[in-house]
mmCIF file of C-alpha atoms in Angstrom:
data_model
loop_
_atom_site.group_PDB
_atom_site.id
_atom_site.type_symbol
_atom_site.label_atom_id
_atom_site.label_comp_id
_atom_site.label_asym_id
_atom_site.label_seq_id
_atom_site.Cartn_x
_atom_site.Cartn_y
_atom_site.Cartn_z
ATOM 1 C CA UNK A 1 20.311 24.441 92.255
ATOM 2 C CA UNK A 2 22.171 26.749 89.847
ATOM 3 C CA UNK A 3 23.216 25.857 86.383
ATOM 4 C CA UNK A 4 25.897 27.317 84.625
ATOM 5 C CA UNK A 5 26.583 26.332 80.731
ATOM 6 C CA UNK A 6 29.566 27.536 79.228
ATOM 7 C CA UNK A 7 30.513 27.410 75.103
ATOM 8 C CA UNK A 8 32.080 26.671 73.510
ATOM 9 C CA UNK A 9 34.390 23.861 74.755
ATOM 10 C CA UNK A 10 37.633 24.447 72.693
ATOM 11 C CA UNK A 11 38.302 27.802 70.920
ATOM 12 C CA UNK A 12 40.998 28.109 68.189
ATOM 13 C CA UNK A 13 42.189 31.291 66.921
ATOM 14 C CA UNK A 14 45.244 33.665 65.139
ATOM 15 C CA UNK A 15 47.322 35.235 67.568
ATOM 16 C CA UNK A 16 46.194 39.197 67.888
ATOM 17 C CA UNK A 17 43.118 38.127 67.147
ATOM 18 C CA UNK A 18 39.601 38.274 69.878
ATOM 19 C CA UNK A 19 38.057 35.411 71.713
ATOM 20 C CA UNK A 20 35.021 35.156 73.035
ATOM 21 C CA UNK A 21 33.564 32.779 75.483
ATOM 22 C CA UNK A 22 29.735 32.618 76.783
ATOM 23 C CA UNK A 23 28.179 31.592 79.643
ATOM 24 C CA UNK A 24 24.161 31.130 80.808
ATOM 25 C CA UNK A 25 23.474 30.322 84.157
ATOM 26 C CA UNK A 26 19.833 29.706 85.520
ATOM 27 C CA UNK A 27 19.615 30.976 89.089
ATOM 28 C CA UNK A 28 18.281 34.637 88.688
ATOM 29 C CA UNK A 29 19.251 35.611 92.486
ATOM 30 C CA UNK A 30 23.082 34.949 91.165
ATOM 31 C CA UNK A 31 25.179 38.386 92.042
ATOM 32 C CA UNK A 32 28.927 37.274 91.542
ATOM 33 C CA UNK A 33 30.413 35.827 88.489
ATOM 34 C CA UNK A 34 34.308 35.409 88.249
ATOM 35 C CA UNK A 35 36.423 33.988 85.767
ATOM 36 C CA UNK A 36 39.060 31.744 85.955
ATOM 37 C CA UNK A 37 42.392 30.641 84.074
ATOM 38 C CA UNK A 38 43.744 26.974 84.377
ATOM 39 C CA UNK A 39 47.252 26.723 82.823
ATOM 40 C CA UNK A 40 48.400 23.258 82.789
ATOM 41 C CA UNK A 41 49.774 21.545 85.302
ATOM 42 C CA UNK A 42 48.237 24.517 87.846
ATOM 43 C CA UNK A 43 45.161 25.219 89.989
ATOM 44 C CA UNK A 44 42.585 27.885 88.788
ATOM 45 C CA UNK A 45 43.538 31.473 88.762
ATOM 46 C CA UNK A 46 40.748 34.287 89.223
ATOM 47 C CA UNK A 47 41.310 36.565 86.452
ATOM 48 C CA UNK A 48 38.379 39.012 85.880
ATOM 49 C CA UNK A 49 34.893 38.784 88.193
ATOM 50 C CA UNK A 50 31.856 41.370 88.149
ATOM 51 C CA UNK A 51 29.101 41.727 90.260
ATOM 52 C CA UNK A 52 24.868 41.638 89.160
ATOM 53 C CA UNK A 53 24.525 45.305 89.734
ATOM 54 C CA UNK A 54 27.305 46.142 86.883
ATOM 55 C CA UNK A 55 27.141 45.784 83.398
ATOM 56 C CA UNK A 56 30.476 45.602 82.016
ATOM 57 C CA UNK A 57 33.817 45.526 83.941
ATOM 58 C CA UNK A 58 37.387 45.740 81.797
ATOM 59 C CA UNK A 59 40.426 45.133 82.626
ATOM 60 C CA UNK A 60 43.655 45.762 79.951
ATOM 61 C CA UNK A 61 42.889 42.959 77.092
ATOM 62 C CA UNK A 62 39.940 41.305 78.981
ATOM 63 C CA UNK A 63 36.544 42.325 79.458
ATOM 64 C CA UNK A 64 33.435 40.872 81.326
ATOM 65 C CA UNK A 65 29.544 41.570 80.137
ATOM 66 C CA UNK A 66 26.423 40.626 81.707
ATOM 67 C CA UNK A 67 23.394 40.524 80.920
ATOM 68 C CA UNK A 68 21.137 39.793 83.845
ATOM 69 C CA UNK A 69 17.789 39.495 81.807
ATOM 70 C CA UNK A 70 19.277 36.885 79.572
ATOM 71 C CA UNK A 71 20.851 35.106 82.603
ATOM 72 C CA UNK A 72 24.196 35.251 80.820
ATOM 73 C CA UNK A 73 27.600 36.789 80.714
ATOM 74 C CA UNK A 74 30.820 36.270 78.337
ATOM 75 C CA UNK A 75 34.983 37.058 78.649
ATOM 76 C CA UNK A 76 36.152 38.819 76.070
ATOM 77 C CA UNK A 77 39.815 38.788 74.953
ATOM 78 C CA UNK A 78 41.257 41.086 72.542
ATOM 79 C CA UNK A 79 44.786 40.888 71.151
ATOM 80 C CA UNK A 80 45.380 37.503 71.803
ATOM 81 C CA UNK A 81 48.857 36.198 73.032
ATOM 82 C CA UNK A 82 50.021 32.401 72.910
ATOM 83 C CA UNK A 83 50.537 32.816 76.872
ATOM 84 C CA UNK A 84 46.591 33.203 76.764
ATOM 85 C CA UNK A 85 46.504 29.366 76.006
ATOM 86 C CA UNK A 86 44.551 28.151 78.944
ATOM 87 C CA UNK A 87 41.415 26.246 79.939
ATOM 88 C CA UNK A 88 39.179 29.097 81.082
ATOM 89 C CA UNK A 89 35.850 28.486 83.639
ATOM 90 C CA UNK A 90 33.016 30.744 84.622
ATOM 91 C CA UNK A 91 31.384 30.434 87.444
ATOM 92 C CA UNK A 92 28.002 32.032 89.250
ATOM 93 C CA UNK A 93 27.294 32.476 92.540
ATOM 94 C CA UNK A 94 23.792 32.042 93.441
ATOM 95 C CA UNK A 95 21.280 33.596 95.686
ATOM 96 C CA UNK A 96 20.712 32.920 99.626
ATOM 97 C CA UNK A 97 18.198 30.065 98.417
ATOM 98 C CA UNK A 98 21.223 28.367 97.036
ATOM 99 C CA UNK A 99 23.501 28.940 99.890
ATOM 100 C CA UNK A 100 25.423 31.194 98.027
ATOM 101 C CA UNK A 101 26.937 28.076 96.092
ATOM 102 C CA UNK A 102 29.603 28.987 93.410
ATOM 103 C CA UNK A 103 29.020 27.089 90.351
ATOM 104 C CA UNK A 104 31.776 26.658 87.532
ATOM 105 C CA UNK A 105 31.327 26.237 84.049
ATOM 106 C CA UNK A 106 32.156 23.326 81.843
ATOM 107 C CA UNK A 107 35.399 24.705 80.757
ATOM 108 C CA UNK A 108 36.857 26.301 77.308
ATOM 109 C CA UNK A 109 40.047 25.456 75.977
ATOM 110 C CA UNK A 110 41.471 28.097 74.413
ATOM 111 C CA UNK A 111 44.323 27.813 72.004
ATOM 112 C CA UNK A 112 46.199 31.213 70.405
ATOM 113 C CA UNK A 113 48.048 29.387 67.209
ATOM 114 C CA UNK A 114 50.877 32.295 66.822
ATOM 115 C CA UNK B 1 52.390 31.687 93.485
ATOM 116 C CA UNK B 2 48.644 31.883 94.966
ATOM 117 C CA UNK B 3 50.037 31.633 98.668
ATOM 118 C CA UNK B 4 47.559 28.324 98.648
ATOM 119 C CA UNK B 5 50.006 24.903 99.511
ATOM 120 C CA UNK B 6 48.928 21.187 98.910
ATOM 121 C CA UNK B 7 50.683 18.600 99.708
ATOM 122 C CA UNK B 8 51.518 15.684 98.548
ATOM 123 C CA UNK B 9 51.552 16.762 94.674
ATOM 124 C CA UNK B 10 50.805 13.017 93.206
ATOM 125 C CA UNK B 11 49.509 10.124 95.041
ATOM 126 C CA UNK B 12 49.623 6.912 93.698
ATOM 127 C CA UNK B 13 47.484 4.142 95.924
ATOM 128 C CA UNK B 14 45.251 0.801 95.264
ATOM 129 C CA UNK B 15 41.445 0.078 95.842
ATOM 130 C CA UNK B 16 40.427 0.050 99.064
ATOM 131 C CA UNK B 17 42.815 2.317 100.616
ATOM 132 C CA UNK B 18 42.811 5.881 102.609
ATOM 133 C CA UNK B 19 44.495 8.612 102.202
ATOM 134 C CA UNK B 20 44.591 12.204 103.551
ATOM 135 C CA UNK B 21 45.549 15.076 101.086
ATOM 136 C CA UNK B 22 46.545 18.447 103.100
ATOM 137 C CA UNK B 23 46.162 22.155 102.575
ATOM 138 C CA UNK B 24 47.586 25.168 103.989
ATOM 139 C CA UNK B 25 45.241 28.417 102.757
ATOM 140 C CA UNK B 26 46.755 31.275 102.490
ATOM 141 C CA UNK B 27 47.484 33.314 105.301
ATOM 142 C CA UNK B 28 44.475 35.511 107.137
ATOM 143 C CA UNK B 29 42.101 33.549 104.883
ATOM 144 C CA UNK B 30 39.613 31.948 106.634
ATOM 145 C CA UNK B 31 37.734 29.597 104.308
ATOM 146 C CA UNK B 32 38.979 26.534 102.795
ATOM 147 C CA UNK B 33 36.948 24.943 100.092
ATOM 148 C CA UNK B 34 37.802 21.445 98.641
ATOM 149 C CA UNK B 35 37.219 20.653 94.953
ATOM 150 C CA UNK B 36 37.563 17.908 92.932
ATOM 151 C CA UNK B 37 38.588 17.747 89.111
ATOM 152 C CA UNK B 38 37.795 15.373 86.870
ATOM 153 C CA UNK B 39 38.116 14.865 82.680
ATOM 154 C CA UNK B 40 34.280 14.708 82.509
ATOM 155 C CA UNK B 41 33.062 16.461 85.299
ATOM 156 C CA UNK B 42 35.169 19.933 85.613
ATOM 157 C CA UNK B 43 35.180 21.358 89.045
ATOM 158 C CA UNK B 44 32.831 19.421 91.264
ATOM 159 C CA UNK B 45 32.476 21.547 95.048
ATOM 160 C CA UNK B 46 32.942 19.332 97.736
ATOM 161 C CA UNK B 47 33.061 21.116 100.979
ATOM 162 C CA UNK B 48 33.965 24.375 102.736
ATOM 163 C CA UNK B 49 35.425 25.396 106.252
ATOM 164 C CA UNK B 50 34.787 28.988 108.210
ATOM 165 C CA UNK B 51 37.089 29.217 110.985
ATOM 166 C CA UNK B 52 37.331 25.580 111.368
ATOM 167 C CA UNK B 53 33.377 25.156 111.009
ATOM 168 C CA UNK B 54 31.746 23.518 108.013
ATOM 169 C CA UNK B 55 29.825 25.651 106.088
ATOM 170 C CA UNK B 56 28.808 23.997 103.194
ATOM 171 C CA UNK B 57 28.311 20.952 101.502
ATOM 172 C CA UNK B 58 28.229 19.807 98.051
ATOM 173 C CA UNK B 59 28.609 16.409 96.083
ATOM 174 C CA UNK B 60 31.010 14.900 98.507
ATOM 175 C CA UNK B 61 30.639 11.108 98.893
ATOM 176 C CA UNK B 62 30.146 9.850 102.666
ATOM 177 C CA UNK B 63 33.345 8.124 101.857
ATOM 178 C CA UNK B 64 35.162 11.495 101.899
ATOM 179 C CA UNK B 65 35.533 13.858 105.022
ATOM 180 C CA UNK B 66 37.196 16.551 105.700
ATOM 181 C CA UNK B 67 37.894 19.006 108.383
ATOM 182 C CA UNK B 68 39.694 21.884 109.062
ATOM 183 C CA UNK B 69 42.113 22.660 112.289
ATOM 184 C CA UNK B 70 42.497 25.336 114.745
ATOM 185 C CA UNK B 71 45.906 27.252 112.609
ATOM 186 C CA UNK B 72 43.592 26.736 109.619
ATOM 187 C CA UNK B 73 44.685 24.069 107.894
ATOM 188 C CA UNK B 74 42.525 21.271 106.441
ATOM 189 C CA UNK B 75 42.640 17.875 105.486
ATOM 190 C CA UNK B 76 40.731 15.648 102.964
ATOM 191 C CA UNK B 77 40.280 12.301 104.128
ATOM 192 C CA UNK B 78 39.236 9.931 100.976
ATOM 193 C CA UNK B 79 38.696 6.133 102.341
ATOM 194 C CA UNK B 80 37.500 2.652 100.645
ATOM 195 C CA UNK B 81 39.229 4.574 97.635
ATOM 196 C CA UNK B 82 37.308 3.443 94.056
ATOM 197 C CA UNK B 83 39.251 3.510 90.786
ATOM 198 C CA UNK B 84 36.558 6.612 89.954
ATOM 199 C CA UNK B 85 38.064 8.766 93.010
ATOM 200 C CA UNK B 86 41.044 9.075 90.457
ATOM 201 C CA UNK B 87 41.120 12.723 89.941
ATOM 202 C CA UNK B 88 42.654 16.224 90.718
ATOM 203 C CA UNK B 89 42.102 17.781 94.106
ATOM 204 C CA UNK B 90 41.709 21.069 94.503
ATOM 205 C CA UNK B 91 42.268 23.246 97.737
ATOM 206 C CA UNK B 92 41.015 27.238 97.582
ATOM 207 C CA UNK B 93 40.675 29.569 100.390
ATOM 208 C CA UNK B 94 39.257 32.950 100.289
ATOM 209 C CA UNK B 95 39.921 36.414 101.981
ATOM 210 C CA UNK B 96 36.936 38.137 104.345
ATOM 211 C CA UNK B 97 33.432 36.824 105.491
ATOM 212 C CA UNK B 98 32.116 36.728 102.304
ATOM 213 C CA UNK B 99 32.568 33.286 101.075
ATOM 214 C CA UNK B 100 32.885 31.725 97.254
ATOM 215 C CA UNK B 101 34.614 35.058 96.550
ATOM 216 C CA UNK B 102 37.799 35.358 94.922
ATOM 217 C CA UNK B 103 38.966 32.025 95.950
ATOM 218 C CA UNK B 104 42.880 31.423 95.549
ATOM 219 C CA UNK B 105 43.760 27.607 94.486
ATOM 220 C CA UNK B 106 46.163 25.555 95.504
ATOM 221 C CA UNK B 107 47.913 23.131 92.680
ATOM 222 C CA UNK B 108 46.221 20.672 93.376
ATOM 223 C CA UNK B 109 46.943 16.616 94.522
ATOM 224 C CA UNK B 110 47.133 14.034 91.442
ATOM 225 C CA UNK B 111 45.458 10.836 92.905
ATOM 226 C CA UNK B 112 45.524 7.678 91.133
ATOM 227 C CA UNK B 113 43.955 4.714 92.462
ATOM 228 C CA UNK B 114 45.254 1.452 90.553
#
């Protein structure tokens, strides 16, 4: 079944400053891959997802890229705020082969130190 | 608020027991996916309804069952409870026929098995 790796565990960095968080997966029929935000003490929100047959997808300070060669696809966060603390999956969902099974990522803890 | 409701919030039972955690999905979605949350295992997929069908399956334990009513609700039926089925449970449901897109989580039932 699908794979999907995600680094790094915990991030640390400066408020205002950009975070960056990676993910491989290993089913190449995968076509949807969301992110999500845990704050504590709540359930998973979906903040940004894209689709295979797009590259890039933005939305204010956060940004999705895939790479479908690779097999893998990052969240970018620019301008970081300390309300950005959060533990952040990604996820892939994978081909008709898979039954279309969404697989989350390990996690990152992200912490913006203001 | 992600319209998703769980209930009860913590749960605090002994080895050996059952217990049923419940979900409400949000309204007009039809899917209902269980998942469960542990330190070392992130977000484990244990099951998904369509319109009170089962759909998928993933790492649930035949210990666990689950089912989902005619007004949509679902329930999570955990029996013979370990001290390992100590976790976070997770309800999501999702909008339109395609499933394990932009799911919507609940916040999730704290069990503790003593």
């Amino acid at each position: 079944g699908e794979n999907v790796e995600q680094h790094p565990s915990t991030l640390s960095v400066q408020e205002g400053d950009s975070a960056v968080i990676k993910c491989t997966y290993s089913d190449s029929a995968s076509n949807y891959f969301p992110w999500y935000k845990q704050e504590l003490g709540k359930g998973p929100q979906l903040i940004i997802d894209i689709r295979s047959n797009v590259g890039e997808k933005k939305d204010q300070r956060i940004a999705v890229t895939l790479n479908k060669t690779a097999k893998h696809f990052s969240l970018h966060i620019t301008e970081t705020q300390p309300e950005d603390s959060a533990v952040y999956f990604c996820a892939a969902k994978g081909g008709s082969n898979a039954g279309n099974m969404l697989t989350f990522g390990g996690g990152t803890r992200l912490m913006v130190k203001p | 608020d992600s319209g998703v409701t769980q209930t009860p919030k913590h749960l605090i039972t002994a080895t050996g027991q059952r217990v049923t955690l419940r979900c409400s999905p949000r309204s007009g979605d039809l899917s209902v996916y269980w998942y469960q949350q542990s330190l070392d295992q992130g977000l484990q997929f244990l099951i998904q309804y369509y319109n009170g069908e089962e759909r998928a399956k993933g790492n649930i334990l035949e210990r666990f069952s689950a089912q989902q009513f005619p007004d949509l609700h679902s329930e999570l039926n955990l029996s013979s409870l370990e001290l390992g089925d100590s976790a976070l449970y997770f309800c999501a449901s999702s909008p339109g026929q395609a499933t394990n897109e932009k799911l919507f989580f609940g916040s999730g039932t704290q069990l503790s098995v003593l």
